[in-house]
Coordinates of C-alpha atoms in Angstrom, one line a residue:
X1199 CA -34.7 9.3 6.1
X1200 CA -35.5 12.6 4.7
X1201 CA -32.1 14.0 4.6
X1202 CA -29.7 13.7 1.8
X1203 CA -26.3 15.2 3.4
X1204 CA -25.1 16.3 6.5
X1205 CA -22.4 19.4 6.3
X1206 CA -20.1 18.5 9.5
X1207 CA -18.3 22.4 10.0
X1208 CA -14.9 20.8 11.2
X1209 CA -14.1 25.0 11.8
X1210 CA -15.6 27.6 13.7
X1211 CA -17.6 29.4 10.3
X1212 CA -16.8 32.6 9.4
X1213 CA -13.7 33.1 7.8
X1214 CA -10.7 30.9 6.2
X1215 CA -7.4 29.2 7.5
X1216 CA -8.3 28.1 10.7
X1217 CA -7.2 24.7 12.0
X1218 CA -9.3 21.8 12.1
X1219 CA -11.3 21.0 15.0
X1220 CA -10.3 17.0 16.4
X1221 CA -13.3 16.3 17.8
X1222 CA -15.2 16.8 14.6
X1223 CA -13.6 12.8 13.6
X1224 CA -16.2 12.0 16.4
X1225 CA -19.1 13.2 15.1
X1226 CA -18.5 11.8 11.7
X1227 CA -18.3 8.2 13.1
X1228 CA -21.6 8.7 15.1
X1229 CA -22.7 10.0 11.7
X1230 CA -21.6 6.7 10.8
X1231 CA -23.1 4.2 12.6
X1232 CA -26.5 6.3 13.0
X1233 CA -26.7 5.8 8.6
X1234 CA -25.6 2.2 9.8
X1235 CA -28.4 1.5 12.5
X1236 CA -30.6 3.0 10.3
X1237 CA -30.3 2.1 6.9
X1238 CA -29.7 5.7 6.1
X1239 CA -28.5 6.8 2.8
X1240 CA -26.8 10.7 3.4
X1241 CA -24.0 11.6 2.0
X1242 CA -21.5 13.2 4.7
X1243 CA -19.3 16.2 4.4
X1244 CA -17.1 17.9 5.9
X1245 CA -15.8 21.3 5.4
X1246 CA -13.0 23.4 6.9
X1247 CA -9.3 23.0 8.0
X1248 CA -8.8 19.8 5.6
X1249 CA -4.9 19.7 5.2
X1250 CA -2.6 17.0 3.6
X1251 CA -2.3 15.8 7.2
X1252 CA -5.8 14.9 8.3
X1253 CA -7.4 14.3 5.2
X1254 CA -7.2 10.9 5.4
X1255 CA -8.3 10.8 8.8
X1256 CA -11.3 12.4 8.0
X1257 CA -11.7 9.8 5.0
X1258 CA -11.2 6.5 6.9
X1259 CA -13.8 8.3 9.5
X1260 CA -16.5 8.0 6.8
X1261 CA -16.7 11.3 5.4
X1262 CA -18.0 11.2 1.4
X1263 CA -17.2 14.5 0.6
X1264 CA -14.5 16.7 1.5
X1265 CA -14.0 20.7 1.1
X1266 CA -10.9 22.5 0.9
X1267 CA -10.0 26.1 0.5
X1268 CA -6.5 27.1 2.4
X1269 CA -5.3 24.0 1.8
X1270 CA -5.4 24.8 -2.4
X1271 CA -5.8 28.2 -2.6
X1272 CA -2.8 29.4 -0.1
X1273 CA -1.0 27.3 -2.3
X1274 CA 1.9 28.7 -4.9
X1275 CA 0.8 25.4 -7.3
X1276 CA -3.1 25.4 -7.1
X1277 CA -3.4 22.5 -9.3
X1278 CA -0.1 20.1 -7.8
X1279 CA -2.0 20.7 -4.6
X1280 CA -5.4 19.6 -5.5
X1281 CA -3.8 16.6 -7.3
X1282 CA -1.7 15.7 -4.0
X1283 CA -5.2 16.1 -1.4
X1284 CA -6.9 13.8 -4.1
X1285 CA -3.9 11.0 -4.2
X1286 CA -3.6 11.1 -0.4
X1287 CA -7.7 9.9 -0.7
X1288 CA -7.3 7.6 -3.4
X1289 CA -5.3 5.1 -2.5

């Protein structure tokens, strides 16, 4: 009750462009069902290897915020990929 988000790492910290860690779609869910059980009200978020290919994962885990960096900024079009991470989310 006293918390207002929860940063999930779904990388080891430290440095850019590493691949998402799998087991990190557990943790959200516990996340989940603990702001269930409890009535909570956190936001979650999540923050580190998002690519077009798990970002909806993560989202249908229960993750309310999502960072990306490679996934944009490696990019050649900065802005077609932030548009295509945020259509992939929004439908």
């Amino acid at each position: 009750h006293l918390v207002d988000l929860v940063l999930i790492m779904s990388v080891n910290p430290g440095f850019g462009g590493q691949s998402f860690i799998e087991y990190t779609l557990e943790k959200i869910s516990l996340l989940v069902k603990l702001k269930e059980q409890n009535n909570y009200n956190f936001y979650i978020e999540v923050d580190g290897g998002i690519t077009k290919d798990n970002i909806k994962k993560v989202e249908n885990a229960g993750c309310d915020i999502i960072v990306t960096g490679t996934a944009v900024f490696k990019n050649e079009n900065i802005t077609a990929a932030t548009v295509e991470l945020k259509n992939l989310i929004m439908d």
